[in-house]
């Protein structure tokens, strides 16, 4: 049976803006309050999706969320009609208004954790939306993400959907940004690597001092339980708290894995040698393939450069004949030591043989690179056939979505636009049409 890794990229929503909401995420804070370009942001994302589709990969689209989240504002005590709710919030709590406008659902690596059927006891693909409790603006996402995922993978025979973990710092879960699946082939059982930032119930364990660890060990364990994973195919690793304090707010800012490759910075983890032994021995039980740990030293690329260029927030995609292509942001090409490093990497004896650069600057300015923008779902032929076909990228969907963006999106968005009640109306019209294009049904609150 054929099998694939499919990538579902977040379509950038019409309210994409820079609000400085993510303490610990350097780009988010340094571009706070700059004006944004929603139309070009959405088009940059669509270009990347189309390019991966053209490379012969399975590429899908994950719909954006409804923003502003007026229900959240009403829950916080703002009342009256929509315009009055916005006006009061702008006056009394501008920071909260900015948060409920965030288009942050575009970073679908944080939408959920996904375990393929080859790894799970009931042989279904399991999905758990991430609760994203650490940041208010992101904590608004899990319910809608769950509804959209159910509308995309709507078949009980193949897909199991779980509720997000309890909304509490103890179970802080940032989804696939801290989860990597290593395997010989996508349809064979593999090793699921869960990376966490701290232990919630054991304060004797190391933790970052300056910036928050968003994801806990206890959350990773709970997801592994929900997904019915066998412990022989699971490895838990702690992120080095020092790199969190240098702006590595998710593990996918400092390492990326695919199949038999783990590409990582030497400072990424704690107890690296011991944990890599565990990965190696668990992997060897699932595949005969040679495993490649590709280490980048601080001398080659500093943590600071990794955070600025997103060298590790790249996608490693299988492009056939045992070769992988690295999908990197333009920032990697523009940085001398990183582009030199990548040129060298391609000559080494590893499966990574090609690099392709993409302009995703609108997303990068909020701390989201190519890997943040995608959720990976390994599927076999039958599961792919059971997936909502209307969300899969094609020449015609690409054209339709570009026309849709041109019709509904603004070129520029500044802070004062967030008080404009017309933006609410425009966004709802856009999303209503989108749910018809992607045949998602009524996933948004305003449609229910
Ligand atoms: N995986 C990448 C996630 C980036 C995301 N940035 C933001 O939410 C920034 C939003 C703003 O500041 O406007 C985050 O930090 O969770």
CSV table of C-alpha atoms and ligand atoms in Angstrom, one decimal:
chain,number,residue,atom,x,y,z
A,1,UNK,CA,0.0,0.0,0.0
A,2,UNK,CA,1.2,3.5,-0.8
A,3,UNK,CA,1.9,5.9,2.0
A,4,UNK,CA,2.7,9.6,2.3
A,5,UNK,CA,3.6,12.4,4.6
A,6,UNK,CA,1.1,15.1,3.9
A,7,UNK,CA,1.6,18.7,5.0
A,8,UNK,CA,-1.3,20.9,6.0
A,9,UNK,CA,-0.3,24.5,6.0
A,10,UNK,CA,-2.2,27.2,7.8
A,11,UNK,CA,-3.8,29.7,5.5
A,12,UNK,CA,-2.9,33.1,6.9
A,13,UNK,CA,-6.1,34.8,8.1
A,14,UNK,CA,-7.4,38.3,7.0
A,15,UNK,CA,-6.4,39.9,10.4
A,16,UNK,CA,-2.7,39.0,10.3
A,17,UNK,CA,-0.9,41.6,12.4
A,18,UNK,CA,2.1,42.3,14.6
A,19,UNK,CA,1.0,42.7,18.2
A,20,UNK,CA,4.0,41.6,20.3
A,21,UNK,CA,2.0,39.0,22.1
A,22,UNK,CA,4.6,36.2,22.6
A,23,UNK,CA,7.1,36.9,25.4
A,24,UNK,CA,10.0,34.5,24.8
A,25,UNK,CA,9.6,34.8,21.0
A,26,UNK,CA,12.1,37.4,19.9
A,27,UNK,CA,10.6,38.2,16.5
A,28,UNK,CA,7.1,38.7,17.9
A,29,UNK,CA,8.4,41.2,20.4
A,30,UNK,CA,10.7,43.1,18.2
A,31,UNK,CA,8.2,43.7,15.4
A,32,UNK,CA,5.3,44.6,17.8
A,33,UNK,CA,3.0,47.3,16.4
A,34,UNK,CA,4.6,47.4,12.9
A,35,UNK,CA,1.9,47.5,10.2
A,36,UNK,CA,1.3,44.1,8.5
A,37,UNK,CA,0.4,43.0,5.0
A,38,UNK,CA,-2.3,40.3,5.3
A,39,UNK,CA,-2.8,39.9,1.5
A,40,UNK,CA,0.9,39.3,0.8
A,41,UNK,CA,1.2,37.1,3.9
A,42,UNK,CA,-1.6,34.8,2.7
A,43,UNK,CA,0.0,34.8,-0.8
A,44,UNK,CA,3.4,33.9,0.5
A,45,UNK,CA,1.9,30.9,2.3
A,46,UNK,CA,0.0,29.8,-0.8
A,47,UNK,CA,3.1,30.0,-2.9
A,48,UNK,CA,4.9,27.6,-0.5
A,49,UNK,CA,2.0,25.2,-0.5
A,50,UNK,CA,1.8,25.3,-4.3
A,51,UNK,CA,5.6,24.7,-4.6
A,52,UNK,CA,5.4,21.6,-2.4
A,53,UNK,CA,2.4,20.4,-4.3
A,54,UNK,CA,4.4,20.9,-7.6
A,55,UNK,CA,7.3,18.9,-6.1
A,56,UNK,CA,4.9,15.9,-6.0
A,57,UNK,CA,4.2,16.1,-2.3
A,58,UNK,CA,0.7,15.8,-0.7
A,59,UNK,CA,-0.2,19.3,0.4
A,60,UNK,CA,-3.3,20.5,2.2
A,61,UNK,CA,-4.8,23.7,3.6
A,62,UNK,CA,-5.9,24.4,7.1
A,63,UNK,CA,-8.5,27.1,7.4
A,64,UNK,CA,-7.8,30.2,9.6
A,65,UNK,CA,-9.9,31.0,12.6
A,66,UNK,CA,-12.5,33.7,13.1
A,67,UNK,CA,-10.9,36.8,14.4
A,68,UNK,CA,-11.5,39.0,16.2
A,69,UNK,CA,-12.8,36.5,18.8
A,70,UNK,CA,-15.8,38.5,19.9
A,71,UNK,CA,-17.0,35.7,22.2
A,72,UNK,CA,-13.8,36.0,24.1
A,73,UNK,CA,-14.3,39.7,24.6
A,74,UNK,CA,-17.9,39.1,25.7
A,75,UNK,CA,-16.7,36.5,28.2
A,76,UNK,CA,-14.4,39.2,29.6
A,77,UNK,CA,-17.3,41.5,30.2
A,78,UNK,CA,-17.5,43.7,27.1
A,79,UNK,CA,-21.1,44.0,26.0
A,80,UNK,CA,-23.5,45.4,23.5
A,81,UNK,CA,-23.3,45.1,19.7
A,82,UNK,CA,-20.1,44.1,17.9
A,83,UNK,CA,-19.0,47.7,17.3
A,84,UNK,CA,-19.5,48.6,20.9
A,85,UNK,CA,-17.6,45.6,22.2
A,86,UNK,CA,-14.7,46.5,20.0
A,87,UNK,CA,-14.8,50.2,21.1
A,88,UNK,CA,-14.9,49.4,24.8
A,89,UNK,CA,-12.1,46.9,24.5
A,90,UNK,CA,-9.9,49.3,22.5
A,91,UNK,CA,-10.4,51.9,25.2
A,92,UNK,CA,-10.1,49.8,28.3
A,93,UNK,CA,-7.9,46.9,27.3
A,94,UNK,CA,-6.0,47.5,24.0
A,95,UNK,CA,-3.7,44.6,24.7
A,96,UNK,CA,-6.6,42.2,25.0
A,97,UNK,CA,-8.1,43.6,21.8
A,98,UNK,CA,-4.8,42.9,19.9
A,99,UNK,CA,-4.8,39.4,21.3
A,100,UNK,CA,-8.3,38.5,20.1
A,101,UNK,CA,-7.4,39.7,16.7
A,102,UNK,CA,-4.3,37.5,16.3
A,103,UNK,CA,-4.1,35.3,13.2
A,104,UNK,CA,-1.9,33.0,15.1
A,105,UNK,CA,-3.8,29.9,14.0
A,106,UNK,CA,-1.7,30.1,10.8
A,107,UNK,CA,1.1,28.3,12.7
A,108,UNK,CA,-0.5,24.9,12.4
A,109,UNK,CA,2.5,23.0,13.8
A,110,UNK,CA,0.8,24.2,17.0
A,111,UNK,CA,-2.6,23.1,16.0
A,112,UNK,CA,-2.3,19.6,17.2
A,113,UNK,CA,-0.2,16.5,17.8
A,114,UNK,CA,-0.8,13.7,15.3
A,115,UNK,CA,0.1,10.1,15.5
A,116,UNK,CA,-0.1,8.0,12.4
A,117,UNK,CA,-2.0,4.7,12.4
A,118,UNK,CA,1.2,2.6,12.1
A,119,UNK,CA,2.1,3.8,15.7
A,120,UNK,CA,-1.3,3.5,17.5
A,121,UNK,CA,-2.9,0.4,19.1
A,122,UNK,CA,-6.2,0.8,17.3
A,123,UNK,CA,-4.5,1.6,14.0
A,124,UNK,CA,-6.3,4.9,13.6
A,125,UNK,CA,-4.7,8.3,13.0
A,126,UNK,CA,-5.0,10.2,16.3
A,127,UNK,CA,-5.3,13.9,16.7
A,128,UNK,CA,-5.1,16.0,19.9
A,129,UNK,CA,-5.5,19.8,19.4
A,130,UNK,CA,-2.9,21.7,21.4
A,131,UNK,CA,-4.3,23.7,24.3
A,132,UNK,CA,-1.7,26.5,23.9
A,133,UNK,CA,-2.3,27.7,27.4
A,134,UNK,CA,0.8,29.7,27.8
A,135,UNK,CA,-0.3,32.6,25.7
A,136,UNK,CA,-3.8,34.1,26.0
A,137,UNK,CA,-4.2,34.8,22.2
A,138,UNK,CA,-3.2,31.2,21.4
A,139,UNK,CA,-5.4,29.6,24.2
A,140,UNK,CA,-8.3,30.8,22.0
A,141,UNK,CA,-7.5,28.2,19.3
A,142,UNK,CA,-8.0,24.6,20.4
A,143,UNK,CA,-11.8,24.3,20.0
A,144,UNK,CA,-11.9,25.7,16.5
A,145,UNK,CA,-8.8,23.8,15.5
A,146,UNK,CA,-10.5,20.6,16.7
A,147,UNK,CA,-13.6,21.4,14.7
A,148,UNK,CA,-11.6,22.1,11.5
A,149,UNK,CA,-9.5,18.9,11.9
A,150,UNK,CA,-12.7,16.9,12.4
A,151,UNK,CA,-14.1,18.5,9.2
A,152,UNK,CA,-10.9,17.5,7.3
A,153,UNK,CA,-10.5,14.0,8.7
A,154,UNK,CA,-14.1,13.1,9.1
A,155,UNK,CA,-14.2,9.3,9.1
A,156,UNK,CA,-14.4,7.3,12.3
A,157,UNK,CA,-13.0,4.2,10.8
A,158,UNK,CA,-9.7,5.9,10.2
A,159,UNK,CA,-9.4,8.9,12.4
A,160,UNK,CA,-9.7,9.4,16.2
A,161,UNK,CA,-10.1,13.0,17.5
A,162,UNK,CA,-9.4,13.8,21.2
A,163,UNK,CA,-10.4,16.8,23.2
A,164,UNK,CA,-7.4,19.2,24.0
A,165,UNK,CA,-5.7,18.6,27.4
A,166,UNK,CA,-7.0,20.5,30.5
A,167,UNK,CA,-6.4,24.2,30.1
A,168,UNK,CA,-3.7,24.7,32.7
A,169,UNK,CA,0.0,25.4,32.8
A,170,UNK,CA,0.6,22.0,34.3
A,171,UNK,CA,-0.6,20.5,31.0
A,172,UNK,CA,0.7,23.2,28.7
A,173,UNK,CA,0.8,21.6,25.2
A,174,UNK,CA,2.1,23.3,22.1
A,175,UNK,CA,1.4,20.3,19.7
A,176,UNK,CA,3.6,19.2,16.9
A,177,UNK,CA,6.1,22.0,17.3
A,178,UNK,CA,7.5,19.8,20.0
A,179,UNK,CA,6.8,16.4,18.4
A,180,UNK,CA,8.8,14.6,15.7
A,181,UNK,CA,8.2,11.2,14.2
A,182,UNK,CA,11.2,9.2,13.1
A,183,UNK,CA,10.6,6.1,11.0
A,184,UNK,CA,12.0,3.9,8.2
A,185,UNK,CA,8.9,4.3,6.1
A,186,UNK,CA,5.8,6.4,6.8
A,187,UNK,CA,3.5,3.4,7.0
A,188,UNK,CA,5.8,1.4,9.4
A,189,UNK,CA,5.8,1.9,13.2
A,190,UNK,CA,8.3,4.5,14.1
A,191,UNK,CA,9.6,6.4,17.1
A,192,UNK,CA,7.7,9.4,18.3
A,193,UNK,CA,9.9,12.0,19.9
A,194,UNK,CA,8.2,14.3,22.4
A,195,UNK,CA,10.2,17.3,23.5
A,196,UNK,CA,9.1,19.3,26.5
A,197,UNK,CA,10.3,22.4,28.3
A,198,UNK,CA,9.8,21.6,31.9
A,199,UNK,CA,8.3,19.1,34.4
A,200,UNK,CA,5.1,20.6,35.9
A,201,UNK,CA,4.9,18.4,39.1
A,202,UNK,CA,8.6,18.2,39.9
A,203,UNK,CA,10.3,21.5,40.8
A,204,UNK,CA,13.6,19.9,41.4
A,205,UNK,CA,14.0,19.4,37.7
A,206,UNK,CA,15.8,22.1,35.5
A,207,UNK,CA,13.6,24.8,34.0
A,208,UNK,CA,14.2,28.1,32.2
A,209,UNK,CA,14.6,31.3,34.3
A,210,UNK,CA,13.9,34.1,31.9
A,211,UNK,CA,11.3,32.9,29.4
A,212,UNK,CA,8.4,30.5,29.9
A,213,UNK,CA,8.7,26.8,29.1
A,214,UNK,CA,5.3,26.5,27.3
A,215,UNK,CA,5.2,22.7,27.1
A,216,UNK,CA,5.3,20.2,30.0
A,217,UNK,CA,6.5,16.6,30.3
A,218,UNK,CA,3.1,15.7,31.8
A,219,UNK,CA,1.3,17.0,28.7
A,220,UNK,CA,3.6,14.9,26.4
A,221,UNK,CA,2.9,11.8,28.5
A,222,UNK,CA,-0.9,12.5,28.3
A,223,UNK,CA,-0.9,12.8,24.5
A,224,UNK,CA,1.1,9.6,24.2
A,225,UNK,CA,-1.5,7.8,26.4
A,226,UNK,CA,-4.4,9.2,24.5
A,227,UNK,CA,-2.8,8.2,21.2
A,228,UNK,CA,-2.4,4.6,22.4
A,229,UNK,CA,1.3,4.7,21.7
A,230,UNK,CA,3.5,1.8,22.8
A,231,UNK,CA,6.3,3.0,25.1
A,232,UNK,CA,8.8,1.0,23.0
A,233,UNK,CA,8.2,3.6,20.3
A,234,UNK,CA,8.2,6.8,22.4
A,235,UNK,CA,11.1,8.9,23.6
A,236,UNK,CA,10.7,12.0,25.9
A,237,UNK,CA,13.5,14.6,25.8
A,238,UNK,CA,13.8,17.8,27.7
A,239,UNK,CA,14.8,21.0,25.9
A,240,UNK,CA,17.9,22.7,27.2
A,241,UNK,CA,16.4,25.5,29.4
A,242,UNK,CA,19.3,27.8,28.5
A,243,UNK,CA,18.2,27.9,24.8
A,244,UNK,CA,14.6,28.6,25.8
A,245,UNK,CA,16.0,31.6,27.6
A,246,UNK,CA,17.7,32.6,24.4
A,247,UNK,CA,14.4,32.7,22.4
A,248,UNK,CA,13.9,29.0,21.5
A,249,UNK,CA,10.3,29.0,22.5
A,250,UNK,CA,9.5,25.8,20.7
A,251,UNK,CA,11.8,22.8,19.9
A,252,UNK,CA,11.2,23.3,16.2
A,253,UNK,CA,13.2,26.4,16.4
A,254,UNK,CA,16.3,24.3,17.2
A,255,UNK,CA,15.8,20.9,15.7
A,256,UNK,CA,13.8,19.1,12.9
A,257,UNK,CA,13.5,15.4,12.1
A,258,UNK,CA,12.1,13.3,9.4
A,259,UNK,CA,12.3,9.5,8.8
A,260,UNK,CA,15.9,8.5,9.6
A,261,UNK,CA,17.3,12.0,10.2
A,262,UNK,CA,17.4,14.3,13.2
A,263,UNK,CA,18.9,17.6,12.4
A,264,UNK,CA,19.7,19.6,15.5
A,265,UNK,CA,21.8,22.2,17.3
A,266,UNK,CA,24.3,20.8,19.8
A,267,UNK,CA,22.7,23.0,22.5
A,268,UNK,CA,19.1,21.9,21.8
A,269,UNK,CA,18.6,19.2,24.5
A,270,UNK,CA,19.4,18.0,27.9
A,271,UNK,CA,21.1,14.6,28.4
A,272,UNK,CA,21.7,14.4,24.7
A,273,UNK,CA,24.1,11.4,24.6
A,274,UNK,CA,21.9,9.2,26.7
A,275,UNK,CA,18.7,10.2,25.0
A,276,UNK,CA,20.2,9.7,21.5
A,277,UNK,CA,21.2,6.1,22.5
A,278,UNK,CA,17.5,5.5,23.4
A,279,UNK,CA,16.4,6.9,20.0
A,280,UNK,CA,19.0,4.8,18.2
A,281,UNK,CA,18.0,1.6,19.9
A,282,UNK,CA,14.3,2.2,19.6
A,283,UNK,CA,14.6,3.2,15.9
A,284,UNK,CA,16.7,0.1,15.2
A,285,UNK,CA,13.8,-2.1,16.4
A,286,UNK,CA,11.6,-0.5,13.7
A,287,UNK,CA,13.9,-0.2,10.7
A,288,UNK,CA,17.1,-1.5,9.2
A,289,UNK,CA,17.9,2.0,7.8
A,290,UNK,CA,20.9,3.8,9.1
A,291,UNK,CA,19.9,6.7,11.4
A,292,UNK,CA,21.6,10.1,10.9
A,293,UNK,CA,22.0,12.5,13.8
A,294,UNK,CA,23.1,15.7,12.1
A,295,UNK,CA,24.7,18.0,14.6
A,296,UNK,CA,25.3,21.7,14.1
A,297,UNK,CA,27.8,23.1,16.5
A,298,UNK,CA,27.7,26.5,18.1
A,299,UNK,CA,30.9,27.3,16.2
A,300,UNK,CA,29.2,26.6,12.9
A,301,UNK,CA,25.9,28.4,13.8
A,302,UNK,CA,25.3,30.2,17.1
A,303,UNK,CA,21.9,29.8,18.9
A,304,UNK,CA,21.3,33.5,18.2
A,305,UNK,CA,21.8,32.9,14.4
A,306,UNK,CA,19.6,29.9,14.5
A,307,UNK,CA,16.8,32.0,16.1
A,308,UNK,CA,17.3,34.8,13.6
A,309,UNK,CA,17.5,32.7,10.5
A,310,UNK,CA,15.3,29.7,11.5
A,311,UNK,CA,17.8,27.2,10.1
A,312,UNK,CA,16.0,24.5,12.1
A,313,UNK,CA,12.5,25.7,11.5
A,314,UNK,CA,12.8,24.1,8.1
A,315,UNK,CA,10.9,21.3,6.6
A,316,UNK,CA,12.8,18.1,5.7
A,317,UNK,CA,10.8,16.5,3.0
A,318,UNK,CA,11.2,13.2,1.2
A,319,UNK,CA,11.8,13.9,-2.5
A,320,UNK,CA,12.3,10.3,-3.6
A,321,UNK,CA,15.3,8.0,-4.2
A,322,UNK,CA,16.2,8.2,-0.5
A,323,UNK,CA,16.8,11.9,-0.8
A,324,UNK,CA,15.4,14.8,1.2
A,325,UNK,CA,15.0,18.4,0.4
A,326,UNK,CA,15.3,21.1,3.1
A,327,UNK,CA,12.6,23.8,2.8
A,328,UNK,CA,14.2,26.9,4.3
A,329,UNK,CA,13.2,30.5,4.8
A,330,UNK,CA,15.0,33.2,2.7
A,331,UNK,CA,16.6,34.4,5.9
A,332,UNK,CA,18.9,31.3,5.8
A,333,UNK,CA,20.1,32.3,2.3
A,334,UNK,CA,20.7,35.9,3.4
A,335,UNK,CA,22.9,34.9,6.4
A,336,UNK,CA,26.5,34.2,5.4
A,337,UNK,CA,27.4,31.5,7.9
A,338,UNK,CA,24.0,29.7,7.6
A,339,UNK,CA,24.0,29.7,3.8
A,340,UNK,CA,27.7,28.5,3.9
A,341,UNK,CA,26.7,25.8,6.4
A,342,UNK,CA,23.8,24.6,4.2
A,343,UNK,CA,25.9,24.4,1.1
A,344,UNK,CA,28.4,22.2,3.0
A,345,UNK,CA,25.6,20.0,4.4
A,346,UNK,CA,24.4,19.1,1.0
A,347,UNK,CA,27.8,17.6,0.2
A,348,UNK,CA,27.9,15.4,3.3
A,349,UNK,CA,26.9,11.8,3.5
A,350,UNK,CA,23.4,12.3,4.7
A,351,UNK,CA,20.0,12.0,2.9
A,352,UNK,CA,19.7,15.8,2.7
A,353,UNK,CA,20.6,16.6,-0.8
A,354,UNK,CA,18.7,19.8,-1.9
A,355,UNK,CA,17.7,23.1,-0.4
A,356,UNK,CA,14.8,25.3,-1.5
A,357,UNK,CA,14.3,28.8,-0.1
A,358,UNK,CA,10.9,30.5,0.4
A,359,UNK,CA,9.9,34.0,1.2
A,360,UNK,CA,7.7,33.7,4.3
A,361,UNK,CA,8.8,37.0,5.8
A,362,UNK,CA,5.3,38.1,6.9
A,363,UNK,CA,5.1,35.0,9.1
A,364,UNK,CA,8.8,35.1,10.1
A,365,UNK,CA,8.3,38.6,11.6
A,366,UNK,CA,6.1,37.0,14.1
A,367,UNK,CA,8.5,34.1,14.8
A,368,UNK,CA,6.9,31.5,12.4
A,369,UNK,CA,9.1,29.8,9.7
A,370,UNK,CA,8.3,27.2,7.1
A,371,UNK,CA,8.0,24.4,9.8
A,372,UNK,CA,5.7,26.4,12.0
A,373,UNK,CA,3.3,26.9,9.1
A,374,UNK,CA,2.7,23.2,8.6
A,375,UNK,CA,1.1,20.2,10.4
A,376,UNK,CA,2.4,16.9,9.2
A,377,UNK,CA,0.0,13.9,8.9
A,378,UNK,CA,1.4,10.6,7.7
A,379,UNK,CA,-1.3,8.8,5.8
A,380,UNK,CA,-1.7,5.6,3.8
A,381,UNK,CA,-3.7,5.4,0.6
A,382,UNK,CA,-7.0,4.6,2.2
A,383,UNK,CA,-6.6,7.3,4.9
A,384,UNK,CA,-5.8,9.8,2.2
A,385,UNK,CA,-8.9,8.8,0.3
A,386,UNK,CA,-10.9,9.2,3.5
A,387,UNK,CA,-9.6,12.8,3.9
A,388,UNK,CA,-11.8,15.7,2.8
A,389,UNK,CA,-10.4,16.1,-0.8
A,390,UNK,CA,-11.5,19.8,-1.0
A,391,UNK,CA,-8.6,20.8,1.3
A,392,UNK,CA,-5.9,19.3,-0.8
A,393,UNK,CA,-3.8,21.6,-2.9
A,394,UNK,CA,-4.2,21.5,-6.7
A,395,UNK,CA,-3.7,23.9,-9.5
A,396,UNK,CA,-7.4,24.9,-9.3
A,397,UNK,CA,-7.5,25.3,-5.5
A,398,UNK,CA,-4.4,27.5,-5.7
A,399,UNK,CA,-6.1,29.7,-8.3
A,400,UNK,CA,-9.4,29.8,-6.3
A,401,UNK,CA,-7.7,30.7,-3.1
A,402,UNK,CA,-5.6,33.4,-4.7
A,403,UNK,CA,-8.8,35.0,-6.1
A,404,UNK,CA,-10.4,34.6,-2.7
A,405,UNK,CA,-7.5,36.4,-1.0
A,406,UNK,CA,-7.6,39.2,-3.6
A,407,UNK,CA,-11.3,39.7,-3.1
A,408,UNK,CA,-11.3,39.7,0.7
A,409,UNK,CA,-8.0,40.7,2.2
A,410,UNK,CA,-6.6,44.1,3.0
A,411,UNK,CA,-3.1,45.1,1.7
A,412,UNK,CA,-2.2,46.6,5.0
A,413,UNK,CA,-3.3,46.5,8.6
A,414,UNK,CA,-2.2,48.8,11.4
A,415,UNK,CA,-3.2,49.0,15.1
A,416,UNK,CA,-6.0,51.6,14.5
A,417,UNK,CA,-7.7,49.2,12.0
A,418,UNK,CA,-8.5,46.8,14.9
A,419,UNK,CA,-11.3,49.1,16.0
A,420,UNK,CA,-12.9,49.1,12.6
A,421,UNK,CA,-16.2,47.1,12.8
A,422,UNK,CA,-16.0,46.7,9.0
A,423,UNK,CA,-13.1,44.4,9.5
A,424,UNK,CA,-15.3,42.0,11.4
A,425,UNK,CA,-17.9,42.0,8.6
A,426,UNK,CA,-15.2,41.5,5.9
A,427,UNK,CA,-13.6,38.6,7.8
A,428,UNK,CA,-16.8,36.8,8.3
A,429,UNK,CA,-17.7,37.1,4.6
A,430,UNK,CA,-14.3,35.8,3.7
A,431,UNK,CA,-14.5,32.8,6.1
A,432,UNK,CA,-18.1,32.0,5.1
A,433,UNK,CA,-17.0,31.7,1.5
A,434,UNK,CA,-13.9,29.7,2.5
A,435,UNK,CA,-15.9,27.1,4.3
A,436,UNK,CA,-17.8,26.6,1.1
A,437,UNK,CA,-14.7,26.3,-1.0
A,438,UNK,CA,-13.1,23.8,1.4
A,439,UNK,CA,-16.4,22.1,2.2
A,440,UNK,CA,-15.9,22.3,6.0
A,441,UNK,CA,-19.4,22.9,7.1
A,442,UNK,CA,-20.1,25.3,9.9
A,443,UNK,CA,-16.9,25.4,11.9
A,444,UNK,CA,-17.0,29.0,13.0
A,445,UNK,CA,-19.0,30.5,15.9
A,446,UNK,CA,-20.7,33.0,13.7
A,447,UNK,CA,-22.1,30.2,11.6
A,448,UNK,CA,-23.5,28.2,14.5
B,1,LIG,N1,5.3,28.1,15.8
B,1,LIG,C1,5.5,29.5,15.7
B,1,LIG,C2,4.5,30.3,16.6
B,1,LIG,C3,4.7,31.7,16.5
B,1,LIG,C4,3.7,32.4,17.4
B,1,LIG,N2,3.8,33.9,17.3
B,1,LIG,C5,2.8,34.7,17.7
B,1,LIG,O1,1.8,34.3,18.3
B,1,LIG,C6,3.1,36.2,17.6
B,1,LIG,C7,1.8,37.0,17.5
B,1,LIG,C8,2.0,38.4,17.7
B,1,LIG,O2,2.9,38.8,18.4
B,1,LIG,O3,1.3,39.2,17.0
B,1,LIG,C9,3.9,32.0,18.9
B,1,LIG,O4,4.7,32.6,19.6
B,1,LIG,O5,3.2,31.1,19.3
